[in-house]
Amino acid sequence: MVVTPWKVSGKVDYEKLIKKFGTQPLTKEILDKVKKYAGKLHFLLRRSFFFCHRDFDWILNFYESGGRFILYTGRGPSGPVHIGHILPWIFTKYLQDAFNAKLYFQMTDDEKFLIHHNFTIETSISYMYDNALDVIAIGFDKNKTKIISDVKNMGLMYKLTVKIAKHINFSVVRAVFGFEDSTNIGLIFFPAVQAAPCFLESELTGEAVPCLIPAAIDQDPYWRVARDIAPKLGYYKPAQIHSKFLPGLGREGKMSASEPETCIFTTDSPEVARRKVFNAFTGGQPTIAEQKKLGGVPEMCSVYHYLYWFFEQDDAKIKKVWGDCKSGRMLCGECKSILADKVEAFLREHQKRREKAKDIVEEYFLTNV
Amino acid sequence: MVVTPWKVSGKVDYEKLIKKFGTQPLTKEILDKVKKYAGKLHFLLRRSFFFCHRDFDWILNFYESGGRFILYTGRGPSGPVHIGHILPWIFTKYLQDAFNAKLYFQMTDDEKFLIHHNFTIETSISYMYDNALDVIAIGFDKNKTKIISDVKNMGLMYKLTVKIAKHINFSVVRAVFGFEDSTNIGLIFFPAVQAAPCFLESELTGEAVPCLIPAAIDQDPYWRVARDIAPKLGYYKPAQIHSKFLPGLGREGKMSASEPETCIFTTDSPEVARRKVFNAFTGGQPTIAEQKKLGGVPEMCSVYHYLYWFFEQDDAKIKKVWGDCKSGRMLCGECKSILADKVEAFLREHQKRREKAKDIVEEYFLTNV
């Protein structure tokens, strides 16, 4: 199992990650509080896609006593967006709505350029704009959402970023991120850039505003560094709520853009998406007869995972899918068809919103707070 | 002898520096060309204060064949400006006028904050504004001069800076600047920031414009790095013309703000400046009688150095001072008085311009090219 900001591979043991990273599991008390403010508990919480945290309980107490907090998440624009990327964004929108929170959404177009040998800066910027359309398509409130393109918007962040950078030395980034003598100085500086949005609201408004980061757990090393230096800057330590990874349509592991047949891109045509679903790895038996007799194995079925983690948010219905599969009542083809229809409906709607986003994308970028 | 961007100490052997840094001495052919365009040869060239170069001959040929070039110099705003700092700026203005060249003047307020443990970012920014007044007081053409505060103006530079940073790794900056594991990641990134203005005109206009850097020779390591990566970015290697250091009023070494009694700040009152001149180390004899008999030693006299390098630009007059000292005709008090009057006149005029600069300083900052 490898889980770093650059690589996730192997079968991820999330219990082990909680121990390794020193995070806290989400308690019933926390979930009850979220439910109280959101009206209902998001299926990604009910189903433990978001599964651990740091200081989320503290942030909720802060909110309960009348304080406000900001949300911060982001995306490294190194290619097209797939549905594994947007799952945490959908959850972030839920938090934005529930807590009326301002969101900083960082596009690390600088880092993606710096890390990919074959990228020009224009490649990065072009993906940044492309990916921003997906962010906007999620439906974030324009008046409470600031997209930060590091390349475009560093003007407003650089002062804070150098304040952060002064507290981080090479030993630290070597230990935390595995940087080497051959690492370029842009990447070495970058952890300061990724930490900056944690404190940007406080820095620019002069009001101490804590920050909650909903993101996949592979980004945790950045937040550990940010938490270490927060007190030195006089700001609150950023809180996190960590998600798992949406598995790919292949045998196992995180959905990855580098294996395009195993993930559904937001720009895939409905036909392409359907094909990918129908080619997916399932937990079905080799023959119809065996399937009817023995039932399927949804635990290891990527089609079931897709329904469970994304497309079938109704708990009763997903339970029925599980039972019908286990009992052999439902065959894989039928199940794939259910998923394909839902994926298609989702993509049609998302792509419509994505198209509309083209007219307003500039309005989302950070020009002030 | 130590000559690095952070420390200059000991008696500087400039011949040795030329060999050590691999630069070229200024030839008569180069000086003749400069004279042709400037009308007359600047006393800092006649007296070899600017004493070596890289590609200055190439830049002049480029100019002769109809090309334009930009000038780039700068200042690390870590304290008040003294007259040792502004000597290269005076020369830069001469080049600006002679070659009708646009000037980028970088204020490395980020670096000064990052390097000084006791600096807040506000300290740096405050010195940056203060020092910018001295830059403007030199009389640079407002329409052809862009002051870059890294902290204020990184918005326009960041994209270029990360392009540069991608080509520089930790091994290089460790070897060139002596960075260590304990060096903060802001300083590690900084060589890319200091390189950026070399290429900014080309980057932002899309026209390949070479750059000439008039600066003291201690900054040379930055330009060596910038020259190495220029071809990788598709830009011209920056050319340099290097100056010596104005000695202090003490026994030897560069004028240094950390020894305030040995240097004249641009904001010193005329009285304070006079006192410093009258307390200066001279090459005079212990008694008047001996001075009259043996003559003084202008080679080791800081008062003579000040006249020679700054305040007596008339060659015939400085020759007379030399002769009058050598022969014992002039006593130190008289010589100090000549210098003090000139320093006072200079400061009064400079401070008047400096005061006026307060109204227009914002107009000089980089907001576009």
XYZ file of C-alpha atoms in Angstrom:
738
model
C 0.000 0.000 0.000
C 1.427 3.357 -1.097
C -0.447 6.576 -0.241
C 1.408 9.820 -0.990
C 0.298 13.032 -2.709
C 1.743 11.636 -5.967
C 0.994 7.962 -5.852
C -1.749 5.762 -4.495
C -1.397 2.095 -5.245
C -2.093 -1.324 -3.788
C -5.111 -2.186 -1.688
C -5.593 0.720 0.666
C -6.134 -0.225 4.309
C -7.936 2.799 5.719
C -7.811 1.612 9.335
C -4.051 1.420 9.014
C -3.939 4.899 7.462
C -5.803 6.369 10.436
C -3.097 4.995 12.709
C -0.222 5.846 10.385
C -1.340 9.440 9.807
C -2.536 9.977 13.371
C -6.030 11.134 12.430
C -9.292 10.557 14.308
C -12.274 8.458 13.211
C -15.564 10.308 12.763
C -17.723 9.815 15.861
C -21.482 9.615 16.137
C -21.423 12.909 18.028
C -19.716 14.627 15.094
C -22.090 13.109 12.569
C -25.094 14.136 14.653
C -23.882 17.708 14.721
C -23.364 17.784 10.966
C -26.829 16.339 10.476
C -28.275 19.025 12.725
C -26.957 21.816 10.514
C -27.202 20.116 7.130
C -30.706 18.760 7.625
C -29.612 15.292 6.599
C -26.447 13.292 6.691
C -24.697 13.108 3.329
C -24.460 9.584 1.937
C -20.662 10.009 1.798
C -20.756 10.330 5.591
C -23.361 7.626 6.099
C -21.234 5.270 4.046
C -17.909 6.409 5.503
C -16.381 7.651 2.270
C -15.247 10.532 4.458
C -13.896 8.443 7.279
C -11.513 10.394 9.511
C -10.579 13.911 10.532
C -8.430 16.305 12.494
C -10.163 18.992 14.564
C -13.467 18.664 12.722
C -15.086 18.383 16.160
C -13.323 21.594 17.192
C -14.502 23.407 14.050
C -18.092 22.324 14.737
C -17.886 23.622 18.295
C -16.402 26.864 16.985
C -19.315 27.139 14.550
C -21.858 26.320 17.249
C -20.530 29.114 19.390
C -21.115 31.585 16.578
C -17.839 31.504 14.685
C -17.491 31.058 10.960
C -15.009 28.886 9.105
C -13.884 28.595 5.528
C -13.597 25.508 3.372
C -10.521 24.756 1.345
C -10.011 22.047 -1.209
C -8.332 21.797 -4.569
C -7.243 19.975 -7.628
C -3.955 19.354 -9.412
C -4.869 20.026 -13.039
C -2.753 17.415 -14.778
C -5.424 16.025 -17.046
C -9.177 15.733 -17.476
C -11.373 15.373 -14.390
C -12.887 11.988 -13.637
C -15.712 11.204 -11.275
C -13.264 10.055 -8.572
C -12.068 13.654 -8.383
C -15.451 15.255 -8.060
C -16.819 13.059 -5.300
C -15.084 15.136 -2.575
C -16.237 18.301 -4.352
C -19.849 17.176 -4.175
C -19.350 16.678 -0.455
C -17.663 20.076 -0.192
C -20.714 21.713 -1.737
C -22.860 19.982 0.884
C -20.643 21.492 3.592
C -20.746 24.904 1.902
C -24.526 24.844 1.889
C -24.853 23.449 5.409
C -22.491 25.903 7.068
C -22.843 28.852 4.690
C -19.096 28.690 4.276
C -16.799 30.460 1.875
C -14.753 28.045 -0.225
C -11.225 28.490 -1.511
C -10.588 26.034 -4.307
C -6.913 25.846 -5.249
C -5.810 24.776 -8.708
C -2.170 23.778 -8.355
C -1.263 24.501 -11.949
C 2.226 25.515 -10.827
C 2.905 22.159 -9.153
C 1.587 20.091 -12.034
C 3.851 21.989 -14.415
C 6.796 21.595 -12.043
C 6.329 17.871 -11.508
C 5.608 16.713 -15.061
C 8.718 16.825 -17.228
C 6.746 16.967 -20.440
C 4.320 19.717 -19.364
C 4.667 23.251 -20.628
C 3.154 25.891 -18.372
C 0.481 26.309 -21.030
C -0.451 22.622 -20.667
C -1.025 23.182 -16.967
C -2.991 26.385 -17.472
C -5.121 24.789 -20.133
C -6.047 21.875 -17.829
C -6.631 24.375 -15.052
C -9.286 26.186 -17.104
C -10.761 22.910 -18.270
C -10.948 21.505 -14.744
C -12.387 24.757 -13.362
C -15.458 24.101 -15.508
C -16.019 20.860 -13.617
C -15.643 22.643 -10.300
C -18.217 25.231 -11.283
C -20.527 22.535 -12.654
C -20.773 21.097 -9.125
C -22.889 24.128 -8.318
C -20.772 26.008 -5.797
C -22.223 29.354 -4.800
C -20.439 31.944 -6.945
C -20.611 34.547 -4.203
C -18.927 32.247 -1.700
C -16.403 30.471 -3.909
C -12.961 31.628 -4.989
C -11.003 29.484 -7.404
C -7.277 30.064 -7.005
C -5.096 29.342 -9.989
C -1.629 29.535 -8.464
C -0.192 30.761 -11.757
C -2.905 33.378 -12.330
C -3.544 34.444 -8.764
C -0.199 34.303 -6.961
C -0.295 38.088 -6.729
C -2.728 37.890 -3.813
C -1.006 34.925 -2.177
C 2.727 35.526 -2.455
C 3.156 37.604 0.682
C 1.454 34.947 2.800
C 3.318 32.208 0.962
C 6.758 33.632 1.797
C 5.670 34.054 5.420
C 4.873 30.340 5.444
C 8.028 29.383 3.524
C 10.238 31.065 6.120
C 9.137 28.454 8.666
C 9.798 25.381 6.507
C 13.305 24.199 5.753
C 14.712 21.677 3.322
C 15.068 18.963 5.980
C 11.346 19.092 6.620
C 10.227 18.848 3.003
C 12.761 16.115 2.347
C 11.431 14.101 5.271
C 7.738 14.720 4.551
C 7.639 14.665 0.754
C 10.765 12.692 -0.090
C 12.389 15.560 -1.970
C 15.912 14.948 -3.200
C 18.919 16.925 -4.378
C 17.589 16.583 -7.901
C 14.179 18.064 -6.993
C 13.618 21.414 -8.650
C 13.382 24.495 -6.450
C 9.833 25.207 -7.594
C 8.624 21.906 -6.173
C 10.660 22.473 -3.027
C 8.849 25.785 -2.524
C 5.455 24.357 -3.394
C 4.411 23.039 0.054
C 4.274 26.701 1.117
C 1.985 27.445 -1.823
C -0.376 24.599 -0.949
C -0.467 25.724 2.687
C -1.329 29.325 1.824
C -5.092 28.988 1.254
C -5.428 27.568 4.802
C -4.656 31.020 6.123
C -5.611 33.312 3.254
C -8.951 34.431 4.625
C -7.368 35.306 7.969
C -4.401 36.989 6.307
C -6.410 39.148 3.955
C -9.342 40.055 6.189
C -7.432 40.428 9.437
C -10.035 38.237 11.152
C -8.867 34.883 12.544
C -10.979 32.398 10.571
C -10.377 28.668 10.897
C -10.322 26.443 7.861
C -11.728 22.984 7.171
C -10.229 20.921 4.382
C -12.341 18.173 2.845
C -9.949 16.166 0.665
C -8.676 12.701 -0.076
C -6.299 11.414 2.560
C -3.264 11.368 0.263
C -2.974 15.154 0.714
C -2.502 14.778 4.451
C 1.281 15.462 4.478
C 0.632 19.026 3.288
C -1.758 19.648 6.146
C 0.619 18.224 8.722
C 3.175 20.817 7.623
C 0.539 23.559 7.584
C -0.634 22.605 11.084
C 2.927 22.759 12.404
C 3.473 26.319 11.282
C -0.002 27.731 11.929
C 0.790 28.820 15.515
C 4.001 30.497 14.344
C 1.918 32.669 12.042
C -0.716 33.282 14.710
C -3.434 31.412 12.819
C -5.677 28.446 13.635
C -4.418 25.032 12.633
C -6.367 23.870 9.584
C -8.867 21.094 10.315
C -9.366 18.241 7.900
C -11.965 15.701 6.953
C -10.394 12.943 4.895
C -11.960 10.822 2.207
C -11.134 7.447 0.780
C -10.454 7.000 -2.922
C -13.109 6.002 -5.406
C -11.871 2.709 -6.842
C -11.430 2.310 -10.569
C -13.522 0.101 -12.838
C -10.621 -2.336 -12.995
C -9.572 -4.914 -10.455
C -8.432 -2.660 -7.575
C -6.769 0.592 -6.580
C -7.734 4.230 -6.952
C -9.416 5.425 -10.103
C -6.575 6.858 -12.099
C -6.492 9.063 -15.166
C -3.411 7.158 -16.274
C -5.637 4.109 -16.884
C -8.386 5.785 -18.907
C -10.482 2.658 -19.537
C -10.946 2.211 -15.775
C -12.287 5.654 -15.053
C -15.121 7.776 -16.257
C -14.150 11.265 -17.254
C -16.648 14.056 -16.897
C -16.229 14.735 -20.584
C -16.743 11.155 -21.719
C -19.607 10.839 -24.156
C -22.498 8.749 -22.825
C -21.529 6.028 -25.304
C -17.934 5.874 -24.091
C -19.063 5.883 -20.456
C -21.506 3.058 -21.116
C -18.766 1.031 -22.789
C -16.485 1.512 -19.781
C -19.241 0.401 -17.432
C -19.990 -2.655 -19.516
C -16.294 -3.554 -19.600
C -15.947 -3.144 -15.861
C -14.572 -5.761 -13.514
C -17.413 -7.306 -11.496
C -17.901 -9.732 -8.682
C -20.098 -11.930 -10.863
C -19.759 -15.654 -11.499
C -18.352 -17.014 -14.765
C -21.748 -18.226 -15.979
C -25.371 -17.198 -15.616
C -26.160 -20.537 -14.104
C -23.496 -20.173 -11.434
C -24.525 -16.582 -10.775
C -28.131 -17.649 -10.203
C -27.021 -20.472 -7.988
C -24.168 -18.909 -5.984
C -24.910 -15.194 -6.230
C -22.321 -12.463 -6.921
C -19.638 -10.942 -4.745
C -20.468 -7.244 -4.491
C -17.555 -6.662 -2.072
C -15.151 -7.018 -4.963
C -17.395 -5.643 -7.730
C -16.454 -2.293 -9.232
C -19.978 -1.835 -10.571
C -21.368 -2.245 -7.092
C -18.694 0.109 -5.734
C -19.774 2.754 -8.221
C -23.363 2.445 -7.208
C -22.459 2.431 -3.531
C -20.000 5.321 -3.545
C -21.629 7.564 -6.078
C -24.670 6.664 -8.121
C -27.150 5.018 -5.795
C -27.463 7.355 -2.859
C -30.717 5.821 -1.593
C -29.840 3.431 1.219
C -32.854 1.168 0.691
C -32.142 0.832 -2.988
C -28.452 0.076 -2.576
C -29.363 -2.527 0.031
C -31.677 -4.117 -2.494
C -28.886 -4.187 -5.125
C -26.646 -5.926 -2.600
C -29.292 -8.483 -1.743
C -30.286 -9.131 -5.345
C -26.647 -9.673 -6.269
C -25.837 -11.871 -3.286
C -28.895 -13.993 -3.863
C -28.253 -14.388 -7.555
C -31.540 -12.667 -8.400
C -29.706 -9.999 -10.429
C -27.211 -10.718 -13.172
C -24.213 -8.512 -13.904
C -25.613 -7.265 -17.188
C -28.689 -5.898 -15.468
C -26.633 -4.276 -12.762
C -24.306 -2.693 -15.301
C -27.300 -1.388 -17.147
C -28.622 0.284 -13.978
C -25.229 1.908 -13.417
C -24.771 2.907 -17.047
C -28.156 4.659 -17.092
C -27.279 6.580 -13.939
C -23.813 7.485 -15.216
C -25.295 8.665 -18.475
C -27.903 10.801 -16.731
C -25.252 12.270 -14.488
C -22.912 13.056 -17.362
C -25.618 14.678 -19.465
C -26.548 16.979 -16.615
C -22.943 17.662 -15.602
C -21.886 18.383 -19.158
C -24.754 20.835 -19.559
C -23.641 22.719 -16.454
C -20.032 22.452 -17.555
C -20.903 24.097 -20.863
C -22.679 26.944 -19.074
C -19.652 27.383 -16.800
C -17.581 28.540 -19.771
C -19.344 31.899 -19.735
C -18.733 32.567 -16.057
C -15.449 30.836 -15.246
C -13.496 34.099 -14.960
C -15.901 35.358 -12.305
C -14.859 32.567 -9.964
C -11.161 33.383 -9.846
C -9.599 34.988 -6.817
C -9.257 38.716 -7.340
C -10.054 39.694 -3.764
C -11.545 38.160 -0.642
C 38.621 38.006 0.716
C 34.975 36.931 0.776
C 32.624 38.037 -2.007
C 29.172 36.443 -1.995
C 25.696 37.924 -2.386
C 25.463 38.092 1.443
C 28.937 38.989 2.567
C 31.776 41.070 1.249
C 34.760 41.325 3.527
C 38.505 41.582 3.475
C 40.519 43.511 0.916
C 38.916 42.747 -2.425
C 41.303 41.780 -5.208
C 39.352 42.623 -8.350
C 41.864 41.076 -10.747
C 41.491 37.827 -8.880
C 37.670 38.119 -9.000
C 37.761 38.452 -12.794
C 39.610 35.167 -12.999
C 37.578 33.471 -10.280
C 34.206 34.457 -11.747
C 35.306 34.039 -15.366
C 34.268 37.510 -16.499
C 35.942 39.736 -19.120
C 37.741 43.029 -18.536
C 36.264 46.069 -20.297
C 38.222 46.770 -23.483
C 38.944 50.106 -25.158
C 36.716 49.015 -28.043
C 33.778 48.570 -25.672
C 34.388 51.873 -23.939
C 34.654 53.663 -27.290
C 31.303 52.276 -28.324
C 29.663 53.364 -25.093
C 31.172 56.826 -25.500
C 29.818 57.021 -29.028
C 26.224 56.526 -27.834
C 26.436 58.278 -24.495
C 28.254 61.351 -25.743
C 30.871 61.037 -23.030
C 32.365 58.269 -20.999
C 30.961 58.082 -17.477
C 33.557 58.691 -14.790
C 32.694 55.288 -13.303
C 33.913 53.741 -16.549
C 36.900 56.094 -16.925
C 37.946 55.159 -13.398
C 37.119 51.473 -13.725
C 34.514 51.352 -10.975
C 32.672 49.223 -13.490
C 35.519 46.959 -14.381
C 34.382 43.742 -16.030
C 31.504 42.217 -17.945
C 29.866 39.301 -19.662
C 28.489 39.805 -23.183
C 28.413 43.604 -22.862
C 30.248 43.666 -26.232
C 27.557 41.406 -27.665
C 24.776 43.655 -26.344
C 26.443 46.711 -27.908
C 26.678 44.937 -31.256
C 23.047 43.926 -30.940
C 22.151 47.554 -30.253
C 24.276 48.784 -33.159
C 22.464 46.492 -35.510
C 19.150 48.047 -34.499
C 18.090 45.853 -31.561
C 16.923 47.116 -28.216
C 17.855 45.796 -24.800
C 16.540 46.280 -21.301
C 18.434 47.138 -18.147
C 17.933 45.236 -14.927
C 19.317 46.030 -11.533
C 17.998 45.905 -8.020
C 18.251 46.330 -4.314
C 17.742 44.161 -1.272
C 15.759 46.431 1.035
C 17.174 45.411 4.393
C 17.838 48.896 5.733
C 18.366 52.484 4.687
C 20.189 53.225 1.432
C 23.735 54.521 1.609
C 25.730 56.150 -1.139
C 27.587 52.895 -1.853
C 24.279 51.473 -3.008
C 23.329 54.276 -5.326
C 26.590 54.539 -7.229
C 25.617 51.675 -9.595
C 22.163 53.240 -9.919
C 23.673 56.521 -11.081
C 25.565 54.559 -13.687
C 22.395 52.678 -14.629
C 20.648 55.981 -15.294
C 23.519 56.950 -17.585
C 22.990 53.717 -19.522
C 19.236 54.269 -19.597
C 19.722 57.719 -21.091
C 22.446 56.646 -23.511
C 20.609 53.635 -24.907
C 17.022 54.732 -24.347
C 16.569 51.518 -22.428
C 13.699 50.325 -20.280
C 14.812 49.512 -16.740
C 13.481 46.801 -14.440
C 14.514 47.563 -10.886
C 13.874 44.628 -8.555
C 13.300 45.142 -4.846
C 13.941 41.760 -3.248
C 11.728 42.390 -0.248
C 10.859 38.686 -0.172
C 14.498 37.609 0.129
C 15.337 40.139 2.822
C 12.401 38.939 4.881
C 13.380 35.322 4.305
C 17.027 35.795 5.228
C 16.730 37.996 8.312
C 15.374 36.075 11.278
C 14.186 39.203 13.030
C 12.399 40.750 10.021
C 8.648 40.698 9.722
C 7.333 40.956 6.188
C 6.211 44.446 7.096
C 9.807 45.396 7.952
C 10.874 44.364 4.487
C 7.994 46.109 2.763
C 8.614 49.264 4.727
C 12.289 49.349 3.696
C 11.200 48.557 0.160
C 9.044 51.695 0.004
C 11.719 53.745 1.709
C 14.435 52.545 -0.650
C 12.226 53.040 -3.702
C 12.304 56.760 -2.930
C 16.078 56.712 -3.349
C 15.755 54.873 -6.639
C 13.302 57.426 -7.954
C 15.460 60.299 -6.666
C 18.217 59.125 -9.035
C 16.048 60.524 -11.816
C 15.109 57.428 -13.783
C 12.652 58.079 -16.577
C 9.237 57.186 -15.182
C 8.004 56.011 -18.562
C 10.895 53.615 -18.965
C 11.314 52.369 -15.411
C 9.431 49.595 -13.613
C 10.169 48.981 -9.975
C 9.374 45.394 -9.026
C 8.570 44.703 -5.406
C 8.612 40.915 -5.325
C 6.012 40.898 -2.567
C 3.721 43.416 -4.291
C 4.255 42.442 -7.896
C 4.722 38.664 -7.946
C 1.402 38.396 -9.750
C 3.045 39.396 -13.027
C 6.202 37.374 -12.434
C 5.107 34.059 -10.954
C 4.424 32.222 -14.188
C 7.890 33.066 -15.509
C 9.420 32.326 -12.111
C 8.082 28.763 -11.986
C 9.286 28.220 -15.554
C 12.748 29.185 -14.345
C 12.468 27.197 -11.115
C 11.740 23.987 -13.023
C 15.274 24.127 -14.449
C 17.109 24.625 -11.158
C 17.474 21.842 -8.639
C 18.614 21.755 -5.033
C 22.113 20.514 -5.940
C 22.684 23.629 -8.023
C 21.583 26.157 -5.426
C 23.479 24.328 -2.727
C 26.661 24.460 -4.810
C 26.235 28.055 -5.970
C 24.750 29.726 -2.885
C 25.835 27.375 -0.129
C 22.276 26.482 0.871
C 21.931 23.842 3.549
C 19.320 21.464 4.903
C 18.347 24.162 7.391
C 17.783 26.770 4.649
C 14.143 27.722 4.395
C 12.259 26.811 1.225
C 11.564 30.463 0.422
C 15.277 31.194 0.136
C 15.793 27.994 -1.824
C 13.208 29.202 -4.343
C 14.540 32.760 -4.426
C 17.247 32.348 -7.119
C 14.390 31.777 -9.565
C 12.780 35.032 -8.395
C 15.974 37.013 -8.883
C 16.443 35.496 -12.343
C 12.929 36.377 -13.496
C 13.437 40.061 -14.414
C 16.205 39.002 -16.855
C 13.515 37.496 -19.052
C 10.380 39.386 -18.051
C 10.301 41.773 -21.012
C 10.694 38.881 -23.444
C 8.146 36.772 -21.569
C 5.475 39.430 -21.372
C 5.894 41.094 -24.767
C 6.657 37.967 -26.780
C 9.630 39.780 -28.334
C 13.099 38.382 -27.595
C 14.800 41.281 -25.815
C 18.239 40.871 -24.285
C 19.021 42.226 -20.870
C 22.049 44.046 -19.444
C 22.612 43.973 -15.708
C 24.729 46.730 -14.160
C 25.402 45.600 -10.592
C 28.101 45.002 -8.035
C 30.050 41.833 -8.690
C 28.814 40.041 -5.564
C 25.535 39.337 -7.380
C 27.332 37.364 -10.066
C 26.273 33.875 -8.843
C 22.654 34.711 -9.608
C 23.523 35.643 -13.179
C 25.568 32.518 -13.714
C 22.486 30.476 -12.850
C 20.285 32.698 -15.031
C 22.691 32.353 -17.958
C 22.680 28.573 -17.660
C 18.929 28.296 -17.987
C 18.315 31.079 -20.542
C 18.691 28.797 -23.582
C 16.332 26.250 -22.013
C 13.671 28.962 -21.894
C 14.484 30.203 -25.383
C 15.727 33.582 -24.168
C 19.001 35.476 -24.498
C 21.550 34.986 -21.759
C 21.593 38.115 -19.593
C 24.694 40.268 -20.061
C 26.373 41.927 -17.096
C 28.594 44.849 -16.342
C 30.081 44.470 -12.876
C 31.107 47.168 -10.436
C 33.494 47.244 -7.542
C 32.328 48.205 -4.046
C 32.529 51.721 -2.695
C 34.797 51.424 0.338
C 33.604 52.615 3.723
C 34.923 55.587 5.621
C 36.752 53.213 7.936
C 39.956 51.360 7.326
C 38.957 48.959 4.527
C 36.236 46.809 2.981
C 32.891 47.583 1.425
C 30.728 50.338 2.835
C 28.289 48.505 5.030
C 25.039 49.547 6.646
C 25.956 47.352 9.587
C 28.737 49.834 10.450
C 26.728 53.053 10.313
C 29.528 55.427 11.243
C 31.520 54.328 8.197
C 28.854 55.002 5.645
C 26.755 57.926 4.587
C 23.082 57.204 4.349
C 20.995 59.123 1.876
C 18.831 60.243 4.766
C 21.691 61.437 6.970
C 21.313 65.060 7.922
C 24.083 67.267 6.521
C 25.447 67.608 10.063
C 25.662 63.864 10.610
C 27.231 63.358 7.193
C 29.826 66.077 7.908
C 30.674 64.410 11.214
C 31.189 61.069 9.500
C 33.456 62.667 6.920
C 35.477 64.432 9.604
C 35.838 61.181 11.543
C 36.912 59.262 8.444
C 40.085 57.238 8.201
C 42.634 59.086 6.016
C 46.049 58.526 4.543
C 47.407 61.584 6.316
C 50.500 61.795 8.510
C 50.249 61.975 12.301
C 51.257 65.663 12.430
C 50.904 68.707 10.223
C 54.648 69.039 10.034
C 55.076 65.478 8.803
C 52.211 65.880 6.352
C 53.837 68.966 4.881
C 57.161 67.231 4.707
C 56.217 63.697 3.599
C 52.837 64.209 1.960
C 49.794 61.965 2.439
C 48.953 58.512 1.117
C 45.760 58.910 -0.956
C 45.881 55.230 -2.001
C 44.758 54.286 1.506
C 42.654 57.374 2.262
C 38.901 56.922 2.505
C 38.355 60.643 1.964
C 40.299 60.489 -1.286
C 38.393 57.336 -2.251
C 35.132 59.154 -1.770
C 36.209 62.018 -3.942
C 37.615 59.667 -6.550
C 34.730 57.226 -6.731
C 31.827 59.589 -6.270
C 32.158 63.253 -5.465
C 34.883 64.667 -7.694
C 33.996 63.573 -11.173
C 36.266 66.099 -12.896
C 39.480 64.298 -13.854
C 41.655 67.401 -13.719
C 40.401 68.309 -10.267
C 40.838 64.838 -8.798
C 44.351 64.770 -10.225
C 45.057 68.036 -8.426
C 43.763 66.610 -5.135
C 46.062 63.645 -5.567
C 49.057 65.868 -6.274
C 48.282 68.309 -3.482
C 48.003 65.413 -1.020
C 51.097 63.589 -2.211
C 53.161 66.759 -2.099
C 51.953 67.758 1.321
C 50.427 70.978 -0.015
C 46.971 69.971 1.248
C 46.215 68.886 4.794
C 43.566 66.307 5.696
C 41.267 68.863 7.278
C 41.088 70.860 4.084
C 40.465 67.740 2.025
C 37.746 66.575 4.423
C 36.161 69.974 4.147
C 36.061 69.720 0.353
C 34.416 66.299 0.593
C 32.002 67.351 3.338
C 30.781 70.291 1.250
C 30.215 68.064 -1.739
C 28.478 65.386 0.321
C 26.269 68.020 1.892
C 25.327 69.511 -1.465
C 24.579 66.067 -2.829
C 22.438 65.081 0.143
C 20.445 68.310 0.089
C 19.595 67.792 -3.564
C 18.962 64.062 -3.218
C 16.746 64.528 -0.185
C 14.701 67.129 -2.025
C 14.115 64.676 -4.912
C 13.498 61.887 -2.424
C 10.774 63.938 -0.780
C 9.110 64.595 -4.123
C 9.295 60.892 -4.934
C 6.796 60.174 -2.158
C 3.976 61.508 -4.307
C 4.775 59.385 -7.321
C 6.282 56.188 -5.941
C 3.225 54.069 -6.721
C 3.430 55.048 -10.379
C 6.781 53.317 -10.710
C 5.670 49.852 -9.652
C 5.247 47.088 -12.160
C 1.618 46.734 -13.154
C 2.259 45.885 -16.797
C 5.096 46.043 -19.305
